[in-house]
Coordinates of C-alpha atoms and ligand atoms in Angstrom, one line a residue:
X212 CA -67.2 -19.2 217.1
X213 CA -67.7 -20.6 213.8
X214 CA -67.6 -19.6 210.4
X215 CA -64.9 -18.4 207.8
X216 CA -63.5 -15.1 207.2
X217 CA -63.8 -13.8 203.8
X218 CA -61.5 -11.1 202.8
X219 CA -60.8 -7.8 205.0
X220 CA -62.4 -4.6 205.5
X221 CA -60.8 -1.7 203.6
X222 CA -58.1 0.0 205.3
X223 CA -57.0 -2.9 207.6
X224 CA -53.6 -4.0 207.5
X225 CA -53.0 -7.7 205.9
X226 CA -52.6 -10.1 208.6
X227 CA -49.3 -11.9 209.1
X228 CA -49.2 -15.4 207.6
X229 CA -50.0 -16.8 210.8
X230 CA -52.4 -14.1 211.7
X231 CA -50.9 -13.2 215.0
X232 CA -50.6 -9.8 216.1
X233 CA -49.2 -8.3 219.2
X234 CA -51.4 -8.5 222.4
X235 CA -50.7 -4.8 222.7
X236 CA -51.6 -4.9 226.6
X237 CA -51.1 -1.3 227.6
X238 CA -53.4 -0.4 224.7
X239 CA -56.6 -1.7 226.9
X240 CA -58.4 1.0 228.4
X241 CA -59.4 1.4 232.2
X242 CA -63.0 0.9 230.8
X243 CA -62.1 -2.5 229.1
X244 CA -60.2 -3.5 232.4
X245 CA -63.3 -2.7 234.5
X246 CA -65.7 -4.6 232.2
X247 CA -63.2 -7.4 232.2
X248 CA -63.6 -7.6 236.1
X249 CA -67.3 -7.4 235.8
X250 CA -67.4 -10.5 233.6
X251 CA -64.9 -12.3 235.6
X252 CA -66.8 -11.7 239.0
X253 CA -70.3 -12.5 237.3
X254 CA -68.7 -15.7 236.0
X255 CA -66.9 -16.6 239.1
X256 CA -70.2 -16.6 241.1
X257 CA -72.2 -18.2 238.3
X258 CA -69.8 -21.3 237.7
X259 CA -69.7 -22.4 241.7
X260 CA -70.7 -25.6 241.9
X261 CA -71.1 -26.0 238.1
X262 CA -67.6 -25.9 236.5
X263 CA -65.4 -29.1 236.5
X264 CA -62.8 -29.5 239.0
X265 CA -60.1 -29.3 235.9
X266 CA -61.4 -25.9 235.3
X267 CA -61.3 -24.4 238.9
X268 CA -57.9 -26.0 239.3
X269 CA -56.3 -24.2 236.0
X270 CA -58.1 -21.0 237.0
X271 CA -56.7 -21.1 240.1
X272 CA -52.9 -21.8 239.2
X273 CA -53.2 -19.3 236.5
X274 CA -52.6 -15.5 236.7
X275 CA -56.3 -14.6 235.5
X276 CA -58.3 -12.6 238.3
X277 CA -60.8 -9.4 238.2
X278 CA -58.5 -6.7 238.5
X279 CA -57.2 -6.6 235.0
X280 CA -57.0 -8.3 231.7
X281 CA -54.6 -11.0 231.8
X282 CA -51.4 -10.4 230.1
X283 CA -50.3 -13.3 227.5
X284 CA -46.6 -13.3 228.3
X285 CA -47.7 -14.2 232.0
X286 CA -50.1 -16.9 231.2
X287 CA -47.7 -18.4 228.9
X288 CA -45.0 -18.8 231.6
X289 CA -47.3 -20.9 233.4
X290 CA -49.0 -22.8 230.7
X291 CA -45.8 -23.3 229.1
X292 CA -44.3 -25.0 232.1
X293 CA -47.4 -27.0 232.7
X294 CA -48.7 -28.8 229.4
X295 CA -46.4 -26.9 226.9
X296 CA -49.1 -24.7 225.7
X297 CA -49.1 -21.0 224.8
X298 CA -51.6 -18.4 224.1
X299 CA -51.0 -16.2 221.0
X300 CA -53.0 -13.1 220.1
X301 CA -55.1 -12.9 216.8
X302 CA -57.9 -10.2 215.5
X303 CA -60.8 -12.5 215.8
X304 CA -61.9 -15.8 214.0
X305 CA -58.8 -17.0 211.8
X306 CA -59.3 -19.6 208.5
X307 CA -59.9 -22.8 209.6
X308 CA -56.0 -24.1 208.0
X309 CA -54.6 -21.3 210.4
X310 CA -56.3 -22.1 213.7
X311 CA -55.5 -25.9 213.1
X312 CA -51.8 -25.2 212.4
X313 CA -51.7 -23.2 215.5
X314 CA -53.5 -25.7 217.4
X315 CA -51.2 -28.5 216.5
X316 CA -48.4 -26.8 217.8
X317 CA -49.9 -25.9 221.1
X318 CA -50.7 -22.4 220.3
X319 CA -54.2 -21.3 221.4
X320 CA -55.2 -18.3 219.4
X321 CA -57.1 -16.2 221.5
X322 CA -58.9 -12.9 220.2
X323 CA -57.3 -9.9 221.6
X324 CA -60.1 -7.6 221.4
X325 CA -62.6 -7.4 224.5
X326 CA -66.4 -7.3 224.0
X327 CA -68.1 -4.2 224.1
X328 CA -70.2 -3.2 227.0
X329 CA -73.5 -4.1 225.0
X330 CA -72.1 -7.5 224.1
X331 CA -71.7 -8.4 227.7
X332 CA -74.1 -11.4 227.5
X333 CA -73.4 -12.5 224.0
X334 CA -70.9 -12.3 221.0
X335 CA -70.4 -14.6 217.8
X336 CA -66.5 -13.8 217.4
X337 CA -64.5 -15.2 220.1
X338 CA -62.7 -12.3 222.2
X339 CA -60.3 -12.5 225.1
X340 CA -63.0 -13.2 227.7
X341 CA -64.5 -16.5 225.7
X342 CA -60.8 -17.6 224.8
X343 CA -58.8 -16.9 228.1
X344 CA -61.4 -17.3 230.7
X345 CA -63.4 -20.0 229.0
X346 CA -60.6 -21.8 227.3
X347 CA -57.2 -21.3 228.9
X348 CA -57.8 -22.9 232.1
X349 CA -58.6 -26.2 230.7
X350 CA -55.4 -26.1 228.8
X351 CA -53.5 -27.0 232.1
X352 CA -55.2 -30.3 232.1
X353 CA -53.1 -32.7 230.5
X354 CA -55.8 -34.7 229.1
X355 CA -57.8 -31.8 227.4
X356 CA -54.3 -30.3 226.3
X357 CA -53.3 -33.3 224.2
X358 CA -56.9 -33.7 222.9
X359 CA -56.9 -30.0 221.3
X360 CA -53.4 -30.4 220.2
X361 CA -54.7 -33.5 218.4
X362 CA -57.7 -32.3 217.1
X363 CA -55.6 -29.5 215.3
X364 CA -53.6 -32.2 213.6
X365 CA -56.7 -33.9 212.6
X366 CA -58.1 -30.6 211.4
X367 CA -55.5 -30.4 209.0
X368 CA -55.9 -33.9 207.9
X369 CA -59.8 -33.6 207.6
X370 CA -59.5 -30.4 205.6
X371 CA -57.7 -32.3 202.7
X372 CA -60.2 -34.9 203.1
X373 CA -63.1 -32.6 203.1
X374 CA -64.6 -34.1 206.2
X375 CA -63.9 -31.2 208.1
X376 CA -67.8 -30.8 209.4
X377 CA -67.7 -34.1 211.0
X378 CA -64.4 -33.0 213.1
X379 CA -65.7 -29.6 214.1
X380 CA -68.9 -30.9 215.5
X381 CA -66.9 -33.0 218.0
X382 CA -64.9 -29.9 218.9
X383 CA -68.1 -28.1 219.4
X384 CA -69.6 -30.3 221.6
X385 CA -66.5 -31.3 223.6
X386 CA -64.1 -28.1 223.7
X387 CA -66.9 -25.6 223.4
X388 CA -70.2 -27.0 224.7
X389 CA -68.9 -30.2 226.7
X390 CA -70.3 -31.6 230.2
X391 CA -68.6 -34.1 232.0
X392 CA -69.6 -36.5 235.0
X393 CA -67.8 -35.9 238.3
X394 CA -68.4 -37.6 241.5
X395 CA -71.8 -38.6 240.3
X396 CA -72.5 -34.8 239.6
X397 CA -72.9 -33.1 236.0
X398 CA -70.4 -30.5 235.5
X399 CA -69.3 -28.1 232.7
X400 CA -65.8 -28.1 230.8
X401 CA -67.0 -26.4 227.7
X402 CA -65.7 -23.1 227.2
X403 CA -68.7 -21.6 225.2
X404 CA -70.6 -22.2 228.2
X405 CA -68.2 -21.2 230.9
X406 CA -67.7 -17.9 229.4
X407 CA -71.6 -17.4 229.3
X408 CA -73.6 -16.2 232.1
X409 CA -76.9 -17.4 230.9
X410 CA -75.8 -20.6 229.4
X411 CA -73.7 -21.6 232.7
X412 CA -77.1 -22.2 234.3
X413 CA -79.4 -23.2 231.4
X414 CA -76.9 -26.0 230.3
X415 CA -77.1 -27.7 233.7
X416 CA -80.5 -26.9 234.8
X417 CA -82.9 -25.7 232.1
X418 CA -85.5 -28.7 231.3
X419 CA -85.2 -27.4 227.6
X420 CA -82.1 -29.0 226.4
X421 CA -81.3 -32.6 225.7
X422 CA -78.4 -34.2 227.6
X423 CA -77.0 -37.6 225.9
X424 CA -74.2 -39.8 227.1
X425 CA -71.0 -39.0 224.7
X426 CA -70.5 -41.1 221.9
X427 CA -68.1 -40.0 219.3
X428 CA -69.8 -41.1 215.7
X429 CA -73.2 -39.8 217.5
X430 CA -71.6 -36.4 218.1
X431 CA -69.8 -36.2 214.6
X432 CA -73.2 -36.6 213.1
X433 CA -75.0 -33.6 215.1
X434 CA -75.5 -30.2 213.4
X435 CA -75.3 -27.3 216.0
X436 CA -76.5 -24.0 216.3
X437 CA -74.5 -21.1 216.7
X438 CA -76.9 -18.4 217.4
X439 CA -78.6 -19.3 220.5
X440 CA -78.0 -21.8 223.7
X441 CA -77.6 -25.3 222.4
X442 CA -80.7 -27.4 222.2
X443 CA -78.4 -30.8 223.2
X444 CA -75.4 -31.5 225.2
X445 CA -73.3 -34.5 225.4
X446 CA -72.2 -35.8 228.5
X447 CA -68.7 -37.5 228.9
X448 CA -68.5 -40.1 231.8
X449 CA -64.9 -38.7 232.3
X450 CA -61.9 -36.9 230.6
X451 CA -60.3 -40.2 230.0
X452 CA -62.9 -40.5 227.1
X453 CA -60.7 -38.0 225.4
X454 CA -57.6 -40.2 225.7
X455 CA -55.9 -41.6 222.9
X456 CA -57.7 -39.6 220.0
X457 CA -54.6 -39.4 218.3
X458 CA -54.3 -43.2 217.8
X459 CA -57.8 -43.3 216.3
X460 CA -58.2 -43.7 212.7
X461 CA -60.8 -41.8 211.4
X462 CA -61.1 -42.8 207.9
X463 CA -63.4 -45.8 208.6
X464 CA -65.7 -43.1 210.8
X465 CA -65.8 -40.7 208.1
X466 CA -66.8 -43.2 205.8
X467 CA -69.6 -44.8 207.8
X468 CA -70.7 -41.1 208.5
X469 CA -70.9 -40.4 204.6
X470 CA -73.7 -43.1 204.3
X471 CA -75.7 -41.2 207.3
X472 CA -77.7 -38.0 207.3
X473 CA -76.6 -35.5 209.7
X474 CA -79.0 -35.1 212.8
X475 CA -80.5 -31.9 213.7
X476 CA -79.8 -31.2 217.4
X477 CA -82.9 -32.3 218.7
X478 CA -83.2 -35.4 216.9
X479 CA -82.4 -38.7 218.7
X480 CA -81.6 -42.1 218.0
X481 CA -82.6 -45.2 219.7
X482 CA -79.0 -46.0 221.0
X483 CA -79.1 -42.4 222.7
X484 CA -78.4 -42.6 226.6
X485 CA -80.5 -39.7 228.0
X486 CA -78.8 -38.5 231.3
Ligands
HBI432 N1 -60.6 -19.1 215.0 N2 -59.8 -17.3 216.6 C1 -60.7 -18.5 216.2 N3 -61.1 -19.6 217.2 C2 -62.0 -20.5 217.3 O1 -62.3 -21.1 217.6 C3 -62.1 -20.9 215.7 C4 -61.4 -20.0 214.5 N4 -61.4 -20.3 213.2 C5 -61.9 -21.4 213.0 C6 -62.6 -22.2 213.9 N5 -62.6 -22.0 214.9 C7 -63.7 -23.5 213.7 O2 -64.8 -23.3 212.6 C8 -62.8 -24.7 213.6 O3 -62.7 -25.5 214.7 C9 -63.5 -25.7 212.6
FE433 FE1 -64.0 -21.3 221.6

């Protein structure tokens, strides 16, 4: 889910300026609908007692089920009415500036394609299962909805300041791989976990990864890996911690971070609060 795009493979049509494409729902095959159903059902079982309530509420309120790949026009009716968001189809990863421009305008770019059967457990490019099952339910939550929109606006600024890495780490360790405390229990809200069968159990129950109380500047210093389960997770005490993101002056934070070397995922600092 990370990385740049460099040119186009020969013969591919040039993308439109905003990289959106039609969802072309009628072109999904029966085998793809069946694979969606398999991924959906497996994940519903895995997230029981593990996903946060906001995710479960969002999922329940949306037309997302096992019987077929969701239709973006149907999702958008509910999404738009609830938090003003909509889903738009893209071929896969899009350039950072294009990604941020969409988010800043409450458009969530979703991969149009579904992973192949041999990729059911892992793929790096965001497909429709990761984006729609993992991300879209959280867009129904007003705090997260505003946070992602502000991330898009902040991303456009960070790009121009050359500090995108810091902000990208914040997104990674919240929206993609975040954990949150709920009534004294640790729960998952990150889409990268909630769309991964193996990582759903690992993130909460494995003894291997570190779990550290969320601190924004600490998170922005922390490198991440894109090729395997995470080695560290950051735990929000509540979603309220994501409030007011648009009002934060990031300039002094970015300045301070420039004086510090980034931390490897397993590196710790004395201030860390282990959970
Ligand atoms: N494109 N479709 C898509 N999905 C992403 O999550 C994504 C992207 N382009 C860039 C990107 N993420 C990240 O590198 C930024 O959040 C920094
Ligand atoms: Fe994602």
